[in-house]
Amino acid sequence: MVRSHPSDAGEYRFGLFRLLVGRRELLLRDAPVRIGSRALDVLLALIQRRGQVVSKDTLMAEVWPDRVVEENSLQGQISILRKVLATDSDGVRYPQTVPGRGYLFVAPVEHESSAGGAIIEVNAQRDAPAGRAPLHSKPAIAVIPFINLSSDPQQEYFSDGITDDIVTELSRFSELHVIASNSSFKLKGRDIDVRQVGSQLGVS
């Protein structure tokens, strides 16, 4: 079993998924996903090293610490993960295979510690082989929350609703990658720099 470091406890979010570390549970749009313990351990090991190439030896040593296993055991778990994560509408295939080196988790990941501190992260691509496609293979968009300019605080739900509706409608276009509204709403009420936000969320 993979043992996470204290700083890696809590919850990870990527695409349409949430990985609850303490509960050892993977959710798709808040619905539990049936996934074996070994596949979950492989996923956690890759996410904890997001943006880095992880060797097969490293994964096998962490997921099967007290056993000698064949490489095809790991490949079987990777195949399971790809089938499960293919449900995501991102269009990015992950985890990716880096020939001769190992595997790379390429999806943008948000990590929220068990203490409740949220950190928005975009995977570094320094370990990606030359010529690899960028983080998103299609145009990426984030909808920044609208501000209630009226004097009536009760209208707050209206401005939030507009933001959410636009995210939903844009998500219908397969040509676009749209950042989930739960990521966008973290920006609400903050004095933001559009370029910085674009970099944080991995959108152009």
PDB file of C-alpha atoms in Angstrom, residues 4-93:
ATOM      1  CA  SER A   4       1.253   9.281   1.547  1.00  0.00           C
ATOM      2  CA  HIS A   5       3.341  11.985   3.154  1.00  0.00           C
ATOM      3  CA  PRO A   6       1.467  14.271   5.599  1.00  0.00           C
ATOM      4  CA  SER A   7       1.598  17.084   3.052  1.00  0.00           C
ATOM      5  CA  ASP A   8      -0.052  14.826   0.501  1.00  0.00           C
ATOM      6  CA  ALA A   9      -3.039  13.893   2.645  1.00  0.00           C
ATOM      7  CA  GLY A  10      -6.488  15.283   1.995  1.00  0.00           C
ATOM      8  CA  GLU A  11      -8.041  15.461  -1.457  1.00  0.00           C
ATOM      9  CA  TYR A  12      -6.846  15.670  -5.049  1.00  0.00           C
ATOM     10  CA  ARG A  13      -8.989  16.989  -7.900  1.00  0.00           C
ATOM     11  CA  PHE A  14      -8.288  16.519 -11.582  1.00  0.00           C
ATOM     12  CA  GLY A  15     -10.671  16.736 -14.530  1.00  0.00           C
ATOM     13  CA  LEU A  16     -14.023  15.358 -13.411  1.00  0.00           C
ATOM     14  CA  PHE A  17     -12.483  13.285 -10.610  1.00  0.00           C
ATOM     15  CA  ARG A  18     -11.764  13.624  -6.895  1.00  0.00           C
ATOM     16  CA  LEU A  19      -9.414  11.320  -5.026  1.00  0.00           C
ATOM     17  CA  LEU A  20     -10.080  11.243  -1.265  1.00  0.00           C
ATOM     18  CA  VAL A  21      -6.840   9.974   0.244  1.00  0.00           C
ATOM     19  CA  GLY A  22      -8.008   9.244   3.787  1.00  0.00           C
ATOM     20  CA  ARG A  23     -11.106   7.376   2.599  1.00  0.00           C
ATOM     21  CA  ARG A  24      -9.170   5.753  -0.274  1.00  0.00           C
ATOM     22  CA  GLU A  25     -12.000   6.607  -2.617  1.00  0.00           C
ATOM     23  CA  LEU A  26     -12.160   7.871  -6.193  1.00  0.00           C
ATOM     24  CA  LEU A  27     -15.203   9.936  -7.188  1.00  0.00           C
ATOM     25  CA  LEU A  28     -16.501  10.904 -10.609  1.00  0.00           C
ATOM     26  CA  ARG A  29     -18.867  13.891 -10.330  1.00  0.00           C
ATOM     27  CA  ASP A  30     -19.263  12.941  -6.622  1.00  0.00           C
ATOM     28  CA  ALA A  31     -20.275   9.352  -7.488  1.00  0.00           C
ATOM     29  CA  PRO A  32     -17.971   6.549  -6.233  1.00  0.00           C
ATOM     30  CA  VAL A  33     -15.918   4.782  -8.912  1.00  0.00           C
ATOM     31  CA  ARG A  34     -15.249   1.072  -8.555  1.00  0.00           C
ATOM     32  CA  ILE A  35     -11.494   0.657  -8.674  1.00  0.00           C
ATOM     33  CA  GLY A  36      -9.216  -1.944  -7.107  1.00  0.00           C
ATOM     34  CA  SER A  37      -6.858  -1.195  -4.239  1.00  0.00           C
ATOM     35  CA  ARG A  38      -3.720  -1.716  -6.342  1.00  0.00           C
ATOM     36  CA  ALA A  39      -4.940   0.577  -9.128  1.00  0.00           C
ATOM     37  CA  LEU A  40      -5.764   3.203  -6.503  1.00  0.00           C
ATOM     38  CA  ASP A  41      -2.253   2.896  -5.054  1.00  0.00           C
ATOM     39  CA  VAL A  42      -0.712   3.330  -8.515  1.00  0.00           C
ATOM     40  CA  LEU A  43      -2.897   6.392  -9.147  1.00  0.00           C
ATOM     41  CA  LEU A  44      -1.921   7.958  -5.816  1.00  0.00           C
ATOM     42  CA  ALA A  45       1.787   7.324  -6.432  1.00  0.00           C
ATOM     43  CA  LEU A  46       1.558   9.014  -9.847  1.00  0.00           C
ATOM     44  CA  ILE A  47      -0.454  11.978  -8.565  1.00  0.00           C
ATOM     45  CA  GLN A  48       2.003  12.551  -5.720  1.00  0.00           C
ATOM     46  CA  ARG A  49       4.686  12.882  -8.406  1.00  0.00           C
ATOM     47  CA  ARG A  50       2.502  14.770 -10.863  1.00  0.00           C
ATOM     48  CA  GLY A  51       4.417  16.265 -13.740  1.00  0.00           C
ATOM     49  CA  GLN A  52       7.331  13.880 -13.188  1.00  0.00           C
ATOM     50  CA  VAL A  53       8.219  10.676 -15.006  1.00  0.00           C
ATOM     51  CA  VAL A  54       7.893   7.784 -12.512  1.00  0.00           C
ATOM     52  CA  SER A  55       9.866   4.652 -13.305  1.00  0.00           C
ATOM     53  CA  LYS A  56       8.234   1.236 -13.344  1.00  0.00           C
ATOM     54  CA  ASP A  57      10.648   0.037 -10.656  1.00  0.00           C
ATOM     55  CA  THR A  58       9.598   2.887  -8.357  1.00  0.00           C
ATOM     56  CA  LEU A  59       5.908   2.126  -8.809  1.00  0.00           C
ATOM     57  CA  MET A  60       6.332  -1.612  -8.274  1.00  0.00           C
ATOM     58  CA  ALA A  61       8.424  -1.022  -5.131  1.00  0.00           C
ATOM     59  CA  GLU A  62       5.775   1.281  -3.650  1.00  0.00           C
ATOM     60  CA  VAL A  63       2.633  -0.601  -4.647  1.00  0.00           C
ATOM     61  CA  TRP A  64       4.008  -4.090  -3.931  1.00  0.00           C
ATOM     62  CA  PRO A  65       6.593  -3.337  -1.200  1.00  0.00           C
ATOM     63  CA  ASP A  66       6.839  -6.870   0.164  1.00  0.00           C
ATOM     64  CA  ARG A  67       6.448  -8.843  -3.040  1.00  0.00           C
ATOM     65  CA  VAL A  68       8.365  -9.593  -6.207  1.00  0.00           C
ATOM     66  CA  VAL A  69       5.990  -9.005  -9.117  1.00  0.00           C
ATOM     67  CA  GLU A  70       6.239  -9.103 -12.872  1.00  0.00           C
ATOM     68  CA  GLU A  71       6.074  -5.916 -14.913  1.00  0.00           C
ATOM     69  CA  ASN A  72       2.798  -7.049 -16.483  1.00  0.00           C
ATOM     70  CA  SER A  73       1.149  -6.699 -13.044  1.00  0.00           C
ATOM     71  CA  LEU A  74       1.868  -2.984 -13.161  1.00  0.00           C
ATOM     72  CA  GLN A  75       0.812  -2.740 -16.797  1.00  0.00           C
ATOM     73  CA  GLY A  76      -2.498  -4.353 -15.856  1.00  0.00           C
ATOM     74  CA  GLN A  77      -3.159  -1.693 -13.210  1.00  0.00           C
ATOM     75  CA  ILE A  78      -2.212   1.083 -15.644  1.00  0.00           C
ATOM     76  CA  SER A  79      -4.713  -0.331 -18.149  1.00  0.00           C
ATOM     77  CA  ILE A  80      -7.419  -0.319 -15.485  1.00  0.00           C
ATOM     78  CA  LEU A  81      -6.669   3.316 -14.666  1.00  0.00           C
ATOM     79  CA  ARG A  82      -6.831   4.358 -18.296  1.00  0.00           C
ATOM     80  CA  LYS A  83     -10.223   2.728 -18.723  1.00  0.00           C
ATOM     81  CA  VAL A  84     -11.566   4.392 -15.586  1.00  0.00           C
ATOM     82  CA  LEU A  85     -10.090   7.833 -16.299  1.00  0.00           C
ATOM     83  CA  ALA A  86     -11.184   7.731 -19.941  1.00  0.00           C
ATOM     84  CA  THR A  87     -14.598   8.837 -18.625  1.00  0.00           C
ATOM     85  CA  ASP A  88     -13.104  12.319 -18.291  1.00  0.00           C
ATOM     86  CA  SER A  89     -14.045  14.740 -21.068  1.00  0.00           C
ATOM     87  CA  ASP A  90     -10.633  16.441 -20.987  1.00  0.00           C
ATOM     88  CA  GLY A  91      -9.392  14.546 -24.025  1.00  0.00           C
ATOM     89  CA  VAL A  92      -5.982  14.058 -22.411  1.00  0.00           C
ATOM     90  CA  ARG A  93      -4.960  10.407 -22.096  1.00  0.00           C
TER      91      ARG A  93
END
